[in-house]
mmCIF file of C-alpha atoms and ligand atoms in Angstrom:
data_model
loop_
_atom_site.group_PDB
_atom_site.id
_atom_site.type_symbol
_atom_site.label_atom_id
_atom_site.label_comp_id
_atom_site.label_asym_id
_atom_site.label_seq_id
_atom_site.Cartn_x
_atom_site.Cartn_y
_atom_site.Cartn_z
ATOM 1 C CA UNK A 26 103.876 87.737 90.429
ATOM 2 C CA UNK A 27 102.837 84.809 92.601
ATOM 3 C CA UNK A 28 100.266 86.342 94.913
ATOM 4 C CA UNK A 29 98.298 89.587 95.134
ATOM 5 C CA UNK A 30 98.231 89.389 98.938
ATOM 6 C CA UNK A 31 101.035 88.506 101.343
ATOM 7 C CA UNK A 32 98.812 86.830 103.943
ATOM 8 C CA UNK A 33 95.143 85.892 103.868
ATOM 9 C CA UNK A 34 94.589 88.409 106.666
ATOM 10 C CA UNK A 35 95.343 91.141 104.094
ATOM 11 C CA UNK A 36 92.723 90.134 101.528
ATOM 12 C CA UNK A 37 89.030 90.939 101.946
ATOM 13 C CA UNK A 38 88.071 89.152 98.711
ATOM 14 C CA UNK A 39 86.690 92.261 96.953
ATOM 15 C CA UNK A 40 88.000 91.079 93.564
ATOM 16 C CA UNK A 41 89.202 94.512 92.365
ATOM 17 C CA UNK A 42 92.584 92.999 91.410
ATOM 18 C CA UNK A 43 90.847 90.487 89.115
ATOM 19 C CA UNK A 44 88.725 93.230 87.508
ATOM 20 C CA UNK A 45 91.609 95.538 86.679
ATOM 21 C CA UNK A 46 94.166 92.969 85.522
ATOM 22 C CA UNK A 47 94.862 93.994 81.895
ATOM 23 C CA UNK A 48 95.587 90.414 80.796
ATOM 24 C CA UNK A 49 92.880 88.628 82.835
ATOM 25 C CA UNK A 50 95.488 86.661 84.748
ATOM 26 C CA UNK A 51 93.568 86.770 88.052
ATOM 27 C CA UNK A 52 90.576 84.656 89.032
ATOM 28 C CA UNK A 53 88.654 84.760 92.317
ATOM 29 C CA UNK A 54 88.457 81.219 93.710
ATOM 30 C CA UNK A 55 86.956 79.842 96.922
ATOM 31 C CA UNK A 56 89.322 78.324 99.465
ATOM 32 C CA UNK A 57 88.510 75.350 101.707
ATOM 33 C CA UNK A 58 86.734 77.692 104.186
ATOM 34 C CA UNK A 59 84.456 79.107 101.474
ATOM 35 C CA UNK A 60 86.109 82.545 101.221
ATOM 36 C CA UNK A 61 87.178 83.914 97.811
ATOM 37 C CA UNK A 62 90.826 84.833 97.093
ATOM 38 C CA UNK A 63 92.599 85.978 93.929
ATOM 39 C CA UNK A 64 94.666 83.369 92.157
ATOM 40 C CA UNK A 65 97.211 84.465 89.561
ATOM 41 C CA UNK A 66 97.879 82.452 86.434
ATOM 42 C CA UNK A 67 101.718 82.734 86.156
ATOM 43 C CA UNK A 68 101.517 81.938 82.439
ATOM 44 C CA UNK A 69 99.472 85.075 81.811
ATOM 45 C CA UNK A 70 100.850 87.472 84.451
ATOM 46 C CA UNK A 71 103.196 90.147 83.037
ATOM 47 C CA UNK A 72 104.258 91.461 86.476
ATOM 48 C CA UNK A 73 102.828 94.923 85.699
ATOM 49 C CA UNK A 74 101.952 95.388 89.403
ATOM 50 C CA UNK A 75 98.582 97.089 88.738
ATOM 51 C CA UNK A 76 96.822 94.650 91.083
ATOM 52 C CA UNK A 77 99.041 95.885 93.916
ATOM 53 C CA UNK A 78 98.335 99.564 93.303
ATOM 54 C CA UNK A 79 94.554 99.068 93.428
ATOM 55 C CA UNK A 80 94.542 96.774 96.474
ATOM 56 C CA UNK A 81 92.726 98.421 99.402
ATOM 57 C CA UNK A 82 94.906 96.483 101.871
ATOM 58 C CA UNK A 83 97.820 98.551 100.606
ATOM 59 C CA UNK A 84 95.939 101.835 100.596
ATOM 60 C CA UNK A 85 95.659 104.111 103.638
ATOM 61 C CA UNK A 86 92.163 104.974 104.794
ATOM 62 C CA UNK A 87 91.796 108.638 105.744
ATOM 63 C CA UNK A 88 90.560 109.109 109.309
ATOM 64 C CA UNK A 89 87.898 111.815 109.301
ATOM 65 C CA UNK A 90 86.011 112.544 112.527
ATOM 66 C CA UNK A 91 82.284 112.712 111.973
ATOM 67 C CA UNK A 92 79.111 114.048 113.556
ATOM 68 C CA UNK A 93 77.166 111.539 115.646
ATOM 69 C CA UNK A 94 73.395 110.985 115.631
ATOM 70 C CA UNK A 95 70.808 108.637 117.086
ATOM 71 C CA UNK A 96 68.258 108.016 114.314
ATOM 72 C CA UNK A 97 64.889 106.274 114.318
ATOM 73 C CA UNK A 98 62.441 106.403 111.400
ATOM 74 C CA UNK A 99 58.887 107.529 112.222
ATOM 75 C CA UNK A 100 57.298 104.855 110.011
ATOM 76 C CA UNK A 101 56.624 101.913 112.373
ATOM 77 C CA UNK A 102 56.352 99.409 109.499
ATOM 78 C CA UNK A 103 59.726 100.471 108.070
ATOM 79 C CA UNK A 104 61.233 100.321 111.567
ATOM 80 C CA UNK A 105 59.997 96.734 111.984
ATOM 81 C CA UNK A 106 61.500 95.713 108.647
ATOM 82 C CA UNK A 107 64.906 97.284 109.450
ATOM 83 C CA UNK A 108 67.650 95.905 111.664
ATOM 84 C CA UNK A 109 68.224 99.020 113.737
ATOM 85 C CA UNK A 110 66.439 102.362 113.386
ATOM 86 C CA UNK A 111 65.980 102.238 109.609
ATOM 87 C CA UNK A 112 68.865 104.616 108.820
ATOM 88 C CA UNK A 113 69.851 102.686 105.701
ATOM 89 C CA UNK A 114 66.376 103.056 104.142
ATOM 90 C CA UNK A 115 66.066 106.726 105.075
ATOM 91 C CA UNK A 116 69.426 107.561 103.465
ATOM 92 C CA UNK A 117 68.838 105.317 100.431
ATOM 93 C CA UNK A 118 65.411 106.870 99.771
ATOM 94 C CA UNK A 119 67.010 110.321 99.561
ATOM 95 C CA UNK A 120 69.377 109.073 96.841
ATOM 96 C CA UNK A 121 66.600 107.251 94.953
ATOM 97 C CA UNK A 122 64.396 110.383 95.082
ATOM 98 C CA UNK A 123 67.174 112.214 93.243
ATOM 99 C CA UNK A 124 67.141 109.599 90.462
ATOM 100 C CA UNK A 125 69.923 107.488 91.973
ATOM 101 C CA UNK A 126 70.374 103.753 92.371
ATOM 102 C CA UNK A 127 71.412 101.685 95.410
ATOM 103 C CA UNK A 128 73.832 98.786 95.798
ATOM 104 C CA UNK A 129 73.326 96.608 98.883
ATOM 105 C CA UNK A 130 73.332 93.044 100.182
ATOM 106 C CA UNK A 131 70.354 90.712 99.598
ATOM 107 C CA UNK A 132 69.502 87.035 99.930
ATOM 108 C CA UNK A 133 69.150 85.515 96.462
ATOM 109 C CA UNK A 134 66.554 82.802 95.740
ATOM 110 C CA UNK A 135 68.829 80.208 97.423
ATOM 111 C CA UNK A 136 69.561 82.450 100.442
ATOM 112 C CA UNK A 137 73.115 83.100 99.308
ATOM 113 C CA UNK A 138 74.206 86.612 100.299
ATOM 114 C CA UNK A 139 75.176 88.876 97.420
ATOM 115 C CA UNK A 140 75.232 92.546 96.458
ATOM 116 C CA UNK A 141 72.890 93.851 93.766
ATOM 117 C CA UNK A 142 72.056 97.249 92.232
ATOM 118 C CA UNK A 143 68.431 98.302 92.298
ATOM 119 C CA UNK A 144 65.980 101.137 92.940
ATOM 120 C CA UNK A 145 64.036 98.639 95.069
ATOM 121 C CA UNK A 146 65.795 98.436 98.430
ATOM 122 C CA UNK A 147 63.297 96.161 100.209
ATOM 123 C CA UNK A 148 65.472 93.026 99.980
ATOM 124 C CA UNK A 149 68.590 94.948 101.047
ATOM 125 C CA UNK A 150 67.081 95.643 104.462
ATOM 126 C CA UNK A 151 68.190 93.512 107.396
ATOM 127 C CA UNK A 152 71.672 92.400 108.369
ATOM 128 C CA UNK A 153 72.874 89.123 106.902
ATOM 129 C CA UNK A 154 75.916 88.080 108.899
ATOM 130 C CA UNK A 155 77.562 86.155 106.051
ATOM 131 C CA UNK A 156 80.199 87.543 103.678
ATOM 132 C CA UNK A 157 78.354 89.017 100.728
ATOM 133 C CA UNK A 158 79.504 88.252 97.161
ATOM 134 C CA UNK A 159 80.147 91.553 95.351
ATOM 135 C CA UNK A 160 79.993 89.760 91.984
ATOM 136 C CA UNK A 161 80.200 92.400 89.189
ATOM 137 C CA UNK A 162 78.641 95.234 91.233
ATOM 138 C CA UNK A 163 81.720 97.478 91.205
ATOM 139 C CA UNK A 164 81.745 97.435 87.371
ATOM 140 C CA UNK A 165 78.033 98.223 87.294
ATOM 141 C CA UNK A 166 78.532 101.089 89.775
ATOM 142 C CA UNK A 167 81.260 102.503 87.511
ATOM 143 C CA UNK A 168 78.930 102.424 84.513
ATOM 144 C CA UNK A 169 76.133 104.177 86.462
ATOM 145 C CA UNK A 170 78.533 106.871 87.706
ATOM 146 C CA UNK A 171 79.908 107.402 84.196
ATOM 147 C CA UNK A 172 76.353 108.048 83.016
ATOM 148 C CA UNK A 173 76.126 110.828 85.620
ATOM 149 C CA UNK A 174 73.801 108.955 87.992
ATOM 150 C CA UNK A 175 74.051 109.042 91.781
ATOM 151 C CA UNK A 176 74.907 105.693 93.371
ATOM 152 C CA UNK A 177 74.639 104.705 97.015
ATOM 153 C CA UNK A 178 76.790 101.741 98.048
ATOM 154 C CA UNK A 179 76.237 100.113 101.428
ATOM 155 C CA UNK A 180 78.442 97.355 102.750
ATOM 156 C CA UNK A 181 81.112 96.361 105.227
ATOM 157 C CA UNK A 182 83.908 98.922 105.703
ATOM 158 C CA UNK A 183 86.434 96.767 103.826
ATOM 159 C CA UNK A 184 84.062 96.570 100.834
ATOM 160 C CA UNK A 185 83.528 100.348 101.032
ATOM 161 C CA UNK A 186 87.276 101.003 101.035
ATOM 162 C CA UNK A 187 87.823 98.676 98.065
ATOM 163 C CA UNK A 188 85.126 100.503 96.099
ATOM 164 C CA UNK A 189 86.656 103.873 96.972
ATOM 165 C CA UNK A 190 90.071 102.751 95.743
ATOM 166 C CA UNK A 191 88.500 101.265 92.576
ATOM 167 C CA UNK A 192 86.394 104.342 91.678
ATOM 168 C CA UNK A 193 88.446 107.217 93.125
ATOM 169 C CA UNK A 194 86.813 110.455 94.295
ATOM 170 C CA UNK A 195 83.355 110.945 92.796
ATOM 171 C CA UNK A 196 80.744 113.343 94.209
ATOM 172 C CA UNK A 197 77.905 111.178 92.888
ATOM 173 C CA UNK A 198 79.034 108.149 94.910
ATOM 174 C CA UNK A 199 77.569 107.996 98.432
ATOM 175 C CA UNK A 200 79.264 105.361 100.579
ATOM 176 C CA UNK A 201 77.446 103.949 103.621
ATOM 177 C CA UNK A 202 79.680 101.786 105.744
ATOM 178 C CA UNK A 203 78.026 99.314 108.114
ATOM 179 C CA UNK A 204 79.696 98.916 111.523
ATOM 180 C CA UNK A 205 80.968 95.353 111.299
ATOM 181 C CA UNK A 206 82.476 92.873 113.701
ATOM 182 C CA UNK A 207 83.049 90.137 111.133
ATOM 183 C CA UNK A 208 81.409 87.972 108.467
ATOM 184 C CA UNK A 209 80.495 84.272 108.647
ATOM 185 C CA UNK A 210 82.010 81.906 106.090
ATOM 186 C CA UNK A 211 79.655 81.443 103.103
ATOM 187 C CA UNK A 212 80.533 77.710 103.173
ATOM 188 C CA UNK A 213 79.470 77.337 106.807
ATOM 189 C CA UNK A 214 76.239 79.170 105.934
ATOM 190 C CA UNK A 215 75.622 76.816 102.962
ATOM 191 C CA UNK A 216 76.101 73.721 105.120
ATOM 192 C CA UNK A 217 73.994 75.164 107.941
ATOM 193 C CA UNK A 218 71.126 75.935 105.541
ATOM 194 C CA UNK A 219 71.217 72.356 104.227
ATOM 195 C CA UNK A 220 70.983 71.132 107.806
ATOM 196 C CA UNK A 221 68.051 73.307 108.932
ATOM 197 C CA UNK A 222 65.998 72.747 105.799
ATOM 198 C CA UNK A 223 66.497 68.992 105.401
ATOM 199 C CA UNK A 224 64.370 67.901 102.454
ATOM 200 C CA UNK A 225 62.035 70.874 102.760
ATOM 201 C CA UNK A 226 62.242 74.425 101.443
ATOM 202 C CA UNK A 227 63.838 77.318 103.337
ATOM 203 C CA UNK A 228 61.333 80.128 102.824
ATOM 204 C CA UNK A 229 62.605 82.885 105.119
ATOM 205 C CA UNK A 230 65.575 83.632 107.356
ATOM 206 C CA UNK A 231 65.919 86.671 109.598
ATOM 207 C CA UNK A 232 69.127 87.115 111.605
ATOM 208 C CA UNK A 233 67.539 90.016 113.547
ATOM 209 C CA UNK A 234 63.799 89.499 114.121
ATOM 210 C CA UNK A 235 62.099 92.263 116.130
ATOM 211 C CA UNK A 236 58.779 90.761 117.138
ATOM 212 C CA UNK A 237 59.849 90.036 120.692
ATOM 213 C CA UNK A 238 60.870 93.658 121.175
ATOM 214 C CA UNK A 239 64.311 92.540 122.325
ATOM 215 C CA UNK A 240 66.326 94.869 120.079
ATOM 216 C CA UNK A 241 66.247 92.250 117.319
ATOM 217 C CA UNK A 242 68.063 89.642 119.347
ATOM 218 C CA UNK A 243 65.900 86.852 117.910
ATOM 219 C CA UNK A 244 66.615 84.589 114.957
ATOM 220 C CA UNK A 245 63.539 83.540 112.964
ATOM 221 C CA UNK A 246 63.332 81.213 109.991
ATOM 222 C CA UNK A 247 60.681 79.301 108.105
ATOM 223 C CA UNK A 248 61.193 75.833 106.641
ATOM 224 C CA UNK A 249 58.164 74.467 104.772
ATOM 225 C CA UNK A 250 55.232 75.649 106.901
ATOM 226 C CA UNK A 251 57.097 75.651 110.203
ATOM 227 C CA UNK A 252 58.514 78.812 111.706
ATOM 228 C CA UNK A 253 61.280 78.683 114.310
ATOM 229 C CA UNK A 254 62.111 81.714 116.452
ATOM 230 C CA UNK A 255 64.833 81.557 119.086
ATOM 231 C CA UNK A 256 66.773 84.201 120.948
ATOM 232 C CA UNK A 257 70.410 84.634 119.894
ATOM 233 C CA UNK A 258 71.518 83.406 123.303
ATOM 234 C CA UNK A 259 69.772 80.054 122.619
ATOM 235 C CA UNK A 260 70.873 79.750 118.996
ATOM 236 C CA UNK A 261 74.114 77.822 118.406
ATOM 237 C CA UNK A 262 74.718 79.288 114.943
ATOM 238 C CA UNK A 263 74.522 82.831 116.411
ATOM 239 C CA UNK A 264 76.805 81.799 119.248
ATOM 240 C CA UNK A 265 79.451 80.680 116.733
ATOM 241 C CA UNK A 266 79.208 84.178 115.211
ATOM 242 C CA UNK A 267 79.238 85.942 118.578
ATOM 243 C CA UNK A 268 82.311 83.953 119.639
ATOM 244 C CA UNK A 269 84.023 85.141 116.404
ATOM 245 C CA UNK A 270 84.822 81.548 115.328
ATOM 246 C CA UNK A 271 83.766 81.627 111.687
ATOM 247 C CA UNK A 272 84.980 84.941 110.298
ATOM 248 C CA UNK A 273 87.063 85.676 107.243
ATOM 249 C CA UNK A 274 90.752 85.798 108.301
ATOM 250 C CA UNK A 275 90.949 89.532 107.417
ATOM 251 C CA UNK A 276 88.270 90.267 110.073
ATOM 252 C CA UNK A 277 90.851 89.379 112.767
ATOM 253 C CA UNK A 278 93.218 92.024 111.397
ATOM 254 C CA UNK A 279 90.597 94.609 110.478
ATOM 255 C CA UNK A 280 91.880 98.165 110.108
ATOM 256 C CA UNK A 281 88.390 99.675 110.036
ATOM 257 C CA UNK A 282 87.376 99.259 113.693
ATOM 258 C CA UNK A 283 87.135 102.975 114.301
ATOM 259 C CA UNK A 284 84.501 105.707 114.242
ATOM 260 C CA UNK A 285 86.768 107.804 111.997
ATOM 261 C CA UNK A 286 86.908 107.181 108.252
ATOM 262 C CA UNK A 287 86.331 109.076 105.002
ATOM 263 C CA UNK A 288 83.209 107.293 103.811
ATOM 264 C CA UNK A 289 80.076 109.457 103.719
ATOM 265 C CA UNK A 290 78.243 107.579 106.455
ATOM 266 C CA UNK A 291 78.933 104.957 109.107
ATOM 267 C CA UNK A 292 75.772 103.267 110.413
ATOM 268 C CA UNK A 293 75.108 100.639 113.052
ATOM 269 C CA UNK A 294 73.059 99.721 116.078
ATOM 270 C CA UNK A 295 72.971 102.330 118.805
ATOM 271 C CA UNK A 296 74.103 100.049 121.621
ATOM 272 C CA UNK A 297 73.889 101.647 125.086
ATOM 273 C CA UNK A 298 71.147 104.100 124.148
ATOM 274 C CA UNK A 299 69.320 103.270 127.413
ATOM 275 C CA UNK A 300 72.002 105.180 129.326
ATOM 276 C CA UNK A 301 71.171 108.606 127.941
ATOM 277 C CA UNK A 302 67.982 108.343 125.817
ATOM 278 C CA UNK A 303 65.835 105.908 127.806
ATOM 279 C CA UNK A 304 62.724 106.868 125.770
ATOM 280 C CA UNK A 305 64.257 105.175 122.704
ATOM 281 C CA UNK A 306 65.053 101.999 124.634
ATOM 282 C CA UNK A 307 61.901 100.045 123.843
ATOM 283 C CA UNK A 308 63.235 97.113 121.818
ATOM 284 C CA UNK A 309 62.248 98.629 118.458
ATOM 285 C CA UNK A 310 65.821 99.564 117.477
ATOM 286 C CA UNK A 311 67.722 102.812 117.015
ATOM 287 C CA UNK A 312 70.474 103.498 114.494
ATOM 288 C CA UNK A 313 73.799 105.101 115.212
ATOM 289 C CA UNK A 314 74.639 107.346 112.245
ATOM 290 C CA UNK A 315 78.008 109.059 111.788
ATOM 291 C CA UNK A 316 78.302 111.596 108.966
ATOM 292 C CA UNK A 317 81.783 112.202 107.552
ATOM 293 C CA UNK A 318 81.083 114.452 104.545
ATOM 294 C CA UNK A 319 79.081 117.520 103.467
ATOM 295 C CA UNK A 320 76.958 115.296 101.216
ATOM 296 C CA UNK A 321 76.088 113.107 104.204
ATOM 297 C CA UNK A 322 75.292 116.098 106.415
ATOM 298 C CA UNK A 323 72.870 117.454 103.763
ATOM 299 C CA UNK A 324 71.143 114.065 103.564
ATOM 300 C CA UNK A 325 70.788 113.734 107.348
ATOM 301 C CA UNK A 326 69.146 117.181 107.527
ATOM 302 C CA UNK A 327 66.505 115.978 104.988
ATOM 303 C CA UNK A 328 66.059 112.715 106.903
ATOM 304 C CA UNK A 329 64.872 114.780 109.915
ATOM 305 C CA UNK A 330 61.507 115.182 108.137
ATOM 306 C CA UNK A 331 60.864 111.439 108.428
ATOM 307 C CA UNK A 332 62.706 110.471 111.585
ATOM 308 C CA UNK A 333 63.740 111.286 115.112
ATOM 309 C CA UNK A 334 67.322 112.540 114.750
ATOM 310 C CA UNK A 335 69.215 113.442 117.937
ATOM 311 C CA UNK A 336 72.790 114.698 117.906
ATOM 312 C CA UNK A 337 75.064 112.962 120.395
ATOM 313 C CA UNK A 338 78.724 112.612 121.303
ATOM 314 C CA UNK A 339 81.401 110.161 120.209
ATOM 315 C CA UNK A 340 81.659 108.896 123.798
ATOM 316 C CA UNK A 341 77.925 108.128 123.944
ATOM 317 C CA UNK A 342 78.200 106.135 120.715
ATOM 318 C CA UNK A 343 81.159 103.996 121.747
ATOM 319 C CA UNK A 344 81.035 100.231 121.122
ATOM 320 C CA UNK A 345 83.566 97.412 120.718
ATOM 321 C CA UNK A 346 83.399 97.231 116.911
ATOM 322 C CA UNK A 347 84.468 100.898 116.749
ATOM 323 C CA UNK A 348 87.494 100.294 118.960
ATOM 324 C CA UNK A 349 89.065 96.902 118.316
ATOM 325 C CA UNK A 350 88.760 94.019 115.900
ATOM 326 C CA UNK A 351 87.641 90.472 116.671
ATOM 327 C CA UNK A 352 90.118 88.152 118.379
ATOM 328 C CA UNK A 353 90.930 84.882 116.648
ATOM 329 C CA UNK A 354 90.455 81.826 118.847
ATOM 330 C CA UNK A 355 92.355 78.571 118.477
ATOM 331 C CA UNK A 356 88.932 76.919 118.031
ATOM 332 C CA UNK A 357 88.466 78.615 114.646
ATOM 333 C CA UNK A 358 90.977 76.301 112.965
ATOM 334 C CA UNK A 359 89.305 73.245 114.509
ATOM 335 C CA UNK A 360 85.852 74.387 113.397
ATOM 336 C CA UNK A 361 86.959 74.702 109.775
ATOM 337 C CA UNK A 362 88.754 71.347 109.966
ATOM 338 C CA UNK A 363 85.475 69.760 111.077
ATOM 339 C CA UNK A 364 83.582 71.667 108.387
ATOM 340 C CA UNK A 365 86.028 70.437 105.734
ATOM 341 C CA UNK A 366 85.054 66.904 106.599
ATOM 342 C CA UNK A 367 81.342 67.777 106.426
ATOM 343 C CA UNK A 368 79.165 66.656 103.527
ATOM 344 C CA UNK A 369 75.559 67.730 102.967
ATOM 345 C CA UNK A 370 75.292 69.297 106.381
ATOM 346 C CA UNK A 371 75.945 66.027 108.211
ATOM 347 C CA UNK A 372 78.691 67.495 110.410
ATOM 348 C CA UNK A 373 76.662 70.571 111.300
ATOM 349 C CA UNK A 374 74.967 69.090 114.407
ATOM 350 C CA UNK A 375 78.431 68.225 115.737
ATOM 351 C CA UNK A 376 79.788 71.688 114.869
ATOM 352 C CA UNK A 377 76.825 73.393 116.549
ATOM 353 C CA UNK A 378 77.254 71.249 119.653
ATOM 354 C CA UNK A 379 81.025 71.573 119.820
ATOM 355 C CA UNK A 380 81.420 75.295 119.043
ATOM 356 C CA UNK A 381 77.968 76.833 119.611
ATOM 357 C CA UNK A 382 77.684 76.373 123.381
HETATM 358 C C1 LIG B 405 78.099 91.331 109.123
HETATM 359 C C2 LIG B 405 77.536 92.469 109.911
HETATM 360 C C3 LIG B 405 78.073 92.776 111.173
HETATM 361 C C4 LIG B 405 77.569 93.860 111.913
HETATM 362 N N1 LIG B 405 78.120 94.173 113.128
HETATM 363 C C5 LIG B 405 77.685 95.267 113.799
HETATM 364 C C6 LIG B 405 78.282 95.657 115.038
HETATM 365 O O1 LIG B 405 79.193 95.004 115.560
HETATM 366 N N2 LIG B 405 77.822 96.790 115.642
HETATM 367 C C7 LIG B 405 76.815 97.546 115.101
HETATM 368 O O2 LIG B 405 76.450 98.561 115.686
HETATM 369 N N3 LIG B 405 76.230 97.202 113.929
HETATM 370 C C8 LIG B 405 76.640 96.091 113.276
HETATM 371 N N4 LIG B 405 76.065 95.750 112.078
HETATM 372 C C9 LIG B 405 75.096 96.687 111.481
HETATM 373 C C10 LIG B 405 73.670 96.547 111.964
HETATM 374 O O3 LIG B 405 73.362 95.175 112.177
HETATM 375 C C11 LIG B 405 72.694 97.101 110.918
HETATM 376 O O4 LIG B 405 72.943 96.517 109.665
HETATM 377 C C12 LIG B 405 72.841 98.560 110.708
HETATM 378 O O5 LIG B 405 72.603 99.207 111.934
HETATM 379 C C13 LIG B 405 71.851 99.074 109.667
HETATM 380 O O6 LIG B 405 70.581 98.956 110.178
HETATM 381 P P1 LIG B 405 69.394 99.761 109.495
HETATM 382 O O7 LIG B 405 68.164 99.584 110.328
HETATM 383 O O8 LIG B 405 69.815 101.160 109.207
HETATM 384 O O9 LIG B 405 69.358 99.102 108.083
HETATM 385 P P2 LIG B 405 68.744 97.801 107.417
HETATM 386 O O10 LIG B 405 67.575 98.254 106.617
HETATM 387 O O11 LIG B 405 68.581 96.661 108.276
HETATM 388 O O12 LIG B 405 69.892 97.557 106.317
HETATM 389 C C14 LIG B 405 70.872 96.620 106.386
HETATM 390 C C15 LIG B 405 72.060 97.165 105.616
HETATM 391 O O13 LIG B 405 73.125 96.282 105.788
HETATM 392 C C16 LIG B 405 73.679 95.903 104.531
HETATM 393 N N5 LIG B 405 74.075 94.516 104.675
HETATM 394 C C17 LIG B 405 73.315 93.498 105.137
HETATM 395 N N6 LIG B 405 74.018 92.360 105.153
HETATM 396 C C18 LIG B 405 75.247 92.652 104.669
HETATM 397 C C19 LIG B 405 76.409 91.888 104.398
HETATM 398 N N7 LIG B 405 76.470 90.593 104.639
HETATM 399 N N8 LIG B 405 77.487 92.520 103.886
HETATM 400 C C20 LIG B 405 77.460 93.842 103.614
HETATM 401 N N9 LIG B 405 76.374 94.621 103.848
HETATM 402 C C21 LIG B 405 75.290 94.036 104.367
HETATM 403 C C22 LIG B 405 72.566 96.097 103.514
HETATM 404 O O14 LIG B 405 73.104 96.366 102.252
HETATM 405 C C23 LIG B 405 71.842 97.295 104.126
HETATM 406 O O15 LIG B 405 72.483 98.478 103.739
HETATM 407 C C24 LIG B 405 76.506 94.643 111.365
HETATM 408 C C25 LIG B 405 75.962 94.311 110.126
HETATM 409 C C26 LIG B 405 76.459 93.250 109.387
HETATM 410 C C27 LIG B 405 75.870 92.930 108.039
#
């Protein structure tokens, strides 16, 4: 076999094919845009086809209609530390209280985005708009499940689907899919970090800061002792994201832009809440939570003890990322061409100026 995927738009980089290859013929390698893809060693490949059968791009996702809720945690401190209404933490705490473990996306010590397994979810909070490296998390999840432990996985819908195909049905696995419009290239993020930190140390980065009570539409980061906080509409790096110029190719052909799926939960920002729950429109954030399973419904009933939970309709919860996927602009190719010529962040000012207007 030459390739696991037919086009890059059909590979989300989950790495399941590499994990299950019986002769270790597949390696996950970064391309020139910084996204990982499987590469087959033709010398080792026996054409068994297993990689094809476990590829989520080739597997149908069941469309299950869910129940819709607006959720906001009562704990003001937790609300401040969360991107939306704190739904992720509320759900994760239920699983941890039952002896479970959580897998979610964190910044590592170099502010690379990666998934880890832990009972401590503090670093998993907050959206990081860069593709997260799943590393060996799926194998670790399998081991935990085999020991009879509950595991909560939270990630983008494509990651959730890959995990579901890898593990199969398992009542102890709770899958929380994040509503997602697309993920920034890890390479662009690396170069951008080099640029903003210069010779100093990047100490903090928050894609969704809430201090200005503007529904977390502020970016805040600290380099050395200096903190910078700008609204997304003033921030060129955010504008590149919002214009969908830096996403993984599969984001432009995403089959998960729907409110219906068979994960346990779908969570996101409750955009448009001002139209029918004006009391919750105060810039502190509210989560949209969709439950698709009995397990999820049980958890949401427990969550009511620690949060405002209001049932709502599918129409009230509508937003673009649940209807259609991001459109690819001709500028995307040009951006990555410019990035390819960049060294040590020196092209980043040009990229920000050219594409982040
Ligand atoms: C790339 C991306 C795009 C998004 N796009 C939308 C959108 O279009 N519409 C919308 O309503 N919501 C979107 N969200 C979701 C939203 O920003 C919040 O993450 C979500 O509402 C959860 O908020 P919270 O307060 O419950 O949780 P928080 O406590 O803030 O938890 C954040 C959760 O997101 C996960 N996460 C963070 N970064 C990543 C990553 N890079 N990859 C995978 N998982 C990650 C963590 O594991 C954690 O579970 C997006 C999130 C991401 C990461």
